[in-house]
Short mmCIF file of C-alpha atoms in Angstrom, two decimals:
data_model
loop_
_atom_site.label_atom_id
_atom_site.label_comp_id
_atom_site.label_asym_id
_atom_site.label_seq_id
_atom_site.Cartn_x
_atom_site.Cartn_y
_atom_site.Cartn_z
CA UNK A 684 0.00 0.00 0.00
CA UNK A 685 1.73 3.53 -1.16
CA UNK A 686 1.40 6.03 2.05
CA UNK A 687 1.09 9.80 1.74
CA UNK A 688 3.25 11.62 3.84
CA UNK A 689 2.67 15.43 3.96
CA UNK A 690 5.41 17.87 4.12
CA UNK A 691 4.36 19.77 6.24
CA UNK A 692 1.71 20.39 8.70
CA UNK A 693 -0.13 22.62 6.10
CA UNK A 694 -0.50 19.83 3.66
CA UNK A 695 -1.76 17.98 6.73
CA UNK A 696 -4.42 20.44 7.36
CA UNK A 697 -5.43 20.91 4.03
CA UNK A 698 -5.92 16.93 4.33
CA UNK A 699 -8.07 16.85 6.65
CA UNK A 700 -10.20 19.77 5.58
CA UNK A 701 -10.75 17.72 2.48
CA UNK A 702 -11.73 14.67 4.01
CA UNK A 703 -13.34 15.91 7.08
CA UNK A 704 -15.96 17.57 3.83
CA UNK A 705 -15.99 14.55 2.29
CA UNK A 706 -17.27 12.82 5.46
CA UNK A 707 -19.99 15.66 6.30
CA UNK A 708 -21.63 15.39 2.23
CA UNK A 709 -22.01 11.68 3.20
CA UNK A 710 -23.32 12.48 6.32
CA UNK A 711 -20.75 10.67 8.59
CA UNK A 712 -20.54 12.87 10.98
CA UNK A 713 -18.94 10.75 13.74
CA UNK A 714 -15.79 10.49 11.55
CA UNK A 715 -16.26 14.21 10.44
CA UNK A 716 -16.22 14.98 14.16
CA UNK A 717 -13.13 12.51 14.88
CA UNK A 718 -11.24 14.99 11.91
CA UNK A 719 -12.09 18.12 13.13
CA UNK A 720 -10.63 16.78 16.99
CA UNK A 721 -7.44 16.19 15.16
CA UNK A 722 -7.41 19.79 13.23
CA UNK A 723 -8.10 21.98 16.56
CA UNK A 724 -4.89 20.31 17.98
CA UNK A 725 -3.15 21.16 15.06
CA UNK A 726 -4.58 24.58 14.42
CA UNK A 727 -2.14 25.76 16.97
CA UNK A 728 0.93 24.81 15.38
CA UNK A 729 -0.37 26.22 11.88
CA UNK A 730 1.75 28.86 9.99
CA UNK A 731 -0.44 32.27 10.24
CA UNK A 732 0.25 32.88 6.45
CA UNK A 733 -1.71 30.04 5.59
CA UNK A 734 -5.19 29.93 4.63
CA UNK A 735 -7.20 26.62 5.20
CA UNK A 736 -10.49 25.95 5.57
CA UNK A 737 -11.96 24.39 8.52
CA UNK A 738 -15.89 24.03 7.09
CA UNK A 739 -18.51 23.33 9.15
CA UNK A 740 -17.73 24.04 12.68
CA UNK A 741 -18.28 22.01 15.61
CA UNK A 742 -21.22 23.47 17.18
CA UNK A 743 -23.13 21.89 14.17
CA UNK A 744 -21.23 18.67 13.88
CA UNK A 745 -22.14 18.20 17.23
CA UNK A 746 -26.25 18.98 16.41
CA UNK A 747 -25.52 16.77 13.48
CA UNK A 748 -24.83 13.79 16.34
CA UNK A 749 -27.62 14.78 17.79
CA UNK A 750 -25.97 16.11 20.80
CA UNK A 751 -28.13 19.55 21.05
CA UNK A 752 -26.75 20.80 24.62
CA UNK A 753 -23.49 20.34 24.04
CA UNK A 754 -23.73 21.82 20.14
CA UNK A 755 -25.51 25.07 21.90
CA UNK A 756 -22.72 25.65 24.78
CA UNK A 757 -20.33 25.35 21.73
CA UNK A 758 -21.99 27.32 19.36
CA UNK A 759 -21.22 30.01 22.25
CA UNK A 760 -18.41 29.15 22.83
CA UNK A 761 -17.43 29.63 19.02
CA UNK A 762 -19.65 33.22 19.05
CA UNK A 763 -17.46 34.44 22.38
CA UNK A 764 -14.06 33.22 20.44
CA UNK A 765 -15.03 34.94 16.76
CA UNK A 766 -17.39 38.07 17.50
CA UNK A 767 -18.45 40.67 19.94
CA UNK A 768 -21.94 41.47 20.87
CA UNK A 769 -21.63 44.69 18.41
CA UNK A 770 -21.69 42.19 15.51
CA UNK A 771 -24.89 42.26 15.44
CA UNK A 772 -25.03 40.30 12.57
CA UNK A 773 -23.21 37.61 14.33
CA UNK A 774 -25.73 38.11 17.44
CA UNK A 775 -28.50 37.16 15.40
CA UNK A 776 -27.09 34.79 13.89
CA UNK A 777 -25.97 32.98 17.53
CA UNK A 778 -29.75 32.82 19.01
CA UNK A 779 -30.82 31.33 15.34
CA UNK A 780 -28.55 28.67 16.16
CA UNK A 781 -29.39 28.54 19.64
CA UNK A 782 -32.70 28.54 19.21
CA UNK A 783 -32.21 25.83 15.88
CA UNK A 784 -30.82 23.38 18.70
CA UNK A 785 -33.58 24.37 21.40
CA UNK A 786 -36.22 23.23 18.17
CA UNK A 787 -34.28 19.97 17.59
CA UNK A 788 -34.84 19.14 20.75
CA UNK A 789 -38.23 19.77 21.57
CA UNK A 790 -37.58 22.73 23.74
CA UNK A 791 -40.03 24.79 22.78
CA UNK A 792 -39.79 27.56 25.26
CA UNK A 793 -36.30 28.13 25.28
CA UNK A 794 -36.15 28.07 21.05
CA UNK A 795 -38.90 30.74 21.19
CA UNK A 796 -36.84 32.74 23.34
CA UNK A 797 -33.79 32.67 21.34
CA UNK A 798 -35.75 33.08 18.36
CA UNK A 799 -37.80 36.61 19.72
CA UNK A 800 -33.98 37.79 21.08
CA UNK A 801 -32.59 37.50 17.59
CA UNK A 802 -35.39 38.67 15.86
CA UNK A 803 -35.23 41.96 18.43
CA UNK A 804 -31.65 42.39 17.36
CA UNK A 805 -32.82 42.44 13.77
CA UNK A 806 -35.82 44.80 13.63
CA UNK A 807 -33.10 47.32 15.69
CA UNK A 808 -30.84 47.09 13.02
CA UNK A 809 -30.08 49.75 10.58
CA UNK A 810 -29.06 48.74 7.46
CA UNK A 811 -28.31 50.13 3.48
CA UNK A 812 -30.87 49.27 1.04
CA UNK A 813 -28.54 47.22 -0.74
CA UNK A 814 -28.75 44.71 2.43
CA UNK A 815 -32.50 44.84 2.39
CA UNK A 816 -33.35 41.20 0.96
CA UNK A 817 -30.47 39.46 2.39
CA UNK A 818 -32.48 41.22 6.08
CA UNK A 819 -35.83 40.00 5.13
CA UNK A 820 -35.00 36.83 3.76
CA UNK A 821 -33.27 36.43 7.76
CA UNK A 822 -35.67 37.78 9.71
CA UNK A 823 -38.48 35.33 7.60
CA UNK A 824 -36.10 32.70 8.48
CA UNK A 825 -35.90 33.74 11.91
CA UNK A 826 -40.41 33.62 11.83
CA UNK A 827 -40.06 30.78 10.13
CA UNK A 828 -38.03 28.77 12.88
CA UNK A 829 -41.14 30.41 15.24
CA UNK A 830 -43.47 29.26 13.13
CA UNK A 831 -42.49 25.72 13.26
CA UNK A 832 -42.64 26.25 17.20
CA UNK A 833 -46.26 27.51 17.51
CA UNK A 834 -46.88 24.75 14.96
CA UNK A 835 -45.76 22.24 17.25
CA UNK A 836 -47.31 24.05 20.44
CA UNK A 837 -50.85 23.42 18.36
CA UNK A 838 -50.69 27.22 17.53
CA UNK A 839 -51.41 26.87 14.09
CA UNK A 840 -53.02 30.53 13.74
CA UNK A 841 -49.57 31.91 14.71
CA UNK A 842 -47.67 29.79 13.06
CA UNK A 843 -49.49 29.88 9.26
CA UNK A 844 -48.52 33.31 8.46
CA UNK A 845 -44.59 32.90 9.52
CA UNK A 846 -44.16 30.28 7.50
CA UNK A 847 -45.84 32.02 4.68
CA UNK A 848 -43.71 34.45 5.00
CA UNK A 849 -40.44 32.63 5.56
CA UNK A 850 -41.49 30.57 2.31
CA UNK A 851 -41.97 33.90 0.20
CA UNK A 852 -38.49 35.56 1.50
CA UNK A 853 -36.93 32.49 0.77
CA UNK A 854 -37.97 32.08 -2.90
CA UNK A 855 -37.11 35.62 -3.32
CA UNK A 856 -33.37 35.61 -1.62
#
């Protein structure tokens, strides 16, 4: 059997970025999990001039097992690491996730919660024009994730006109 040997922890990296995307498209996300382990101990050691792609972080790799608590004190963890709370982009886009993992697993109360926080930090927002459908296509997203919440809570009144809308800013985005 021929064996690859890098030459250098770069190549490495690049290796397992390649195969750790290989094993999320076929949905193997216990081995895609086992790769990204072995990148954060070598993201340390990687040369700064370097650019490598880690895809799909671990906060949903970890949803992806099913593993919704520990995927949400991640996905904070990641948030606290990348951003500050004046991204508000970045805020948003934290309670979606948050509130994605709450959904998952059938905590309702808590997903709204995340859900109304991020769509606050939206509708405070002031953005160019240019950004306009990119912000309603998120904050239908955002209803949308609601929707499917009052749905489930029986609230089918509430929920109808989210999803509507969620449906129409997706199409449109």
């Amino acid at each position: 059997a021929m064996q690859f040997r890098s030459t250098d922890l770069d190549d490495s990296l690049r290796c397992y970025s390649l195969m750790k995307y290989c094993f999320v498209q076929i949905r193997n996300y216990v081995k895609a999990y086992e790769i990204n382990s072995r990148m954060e101990l070598l993201k340390p050691r990687m040369n700064d001039s370097v650019q490598i792609d880690f895809g799909i972080n671990k906060s949903s790799l970890l949803a992806a097992l099913n593993f919704y608590n520990e995927a949400i004190k991640e996905r904070r963890a990641e948030f606290n690491r990348d951003h500050t709370i004046k991204d508000t982009d970045a805020v948003a886009s934290l309670y979606n996730d948050v509130g994605v993992y709450f959904n998952r697993s059938k905590n309702w109360d808590s997903a709204e919660v995340s859900f109304l926080k991020a769509k606050e930090v939206l509708s405070a927002l002031k953005y160019p024009e240019s950004k306009k459908v990119h912000y309603e296509f998120f904050k239908a997203l955002i209803g949308g994730n609601l929707g499917y919440i009052y749905f489930n809570k029986g609230q089918t009144n509430k929920a109808i006109p989210l999803l509507k809308e969620d449906i129409y800013f997706s199409l449109k985005d």
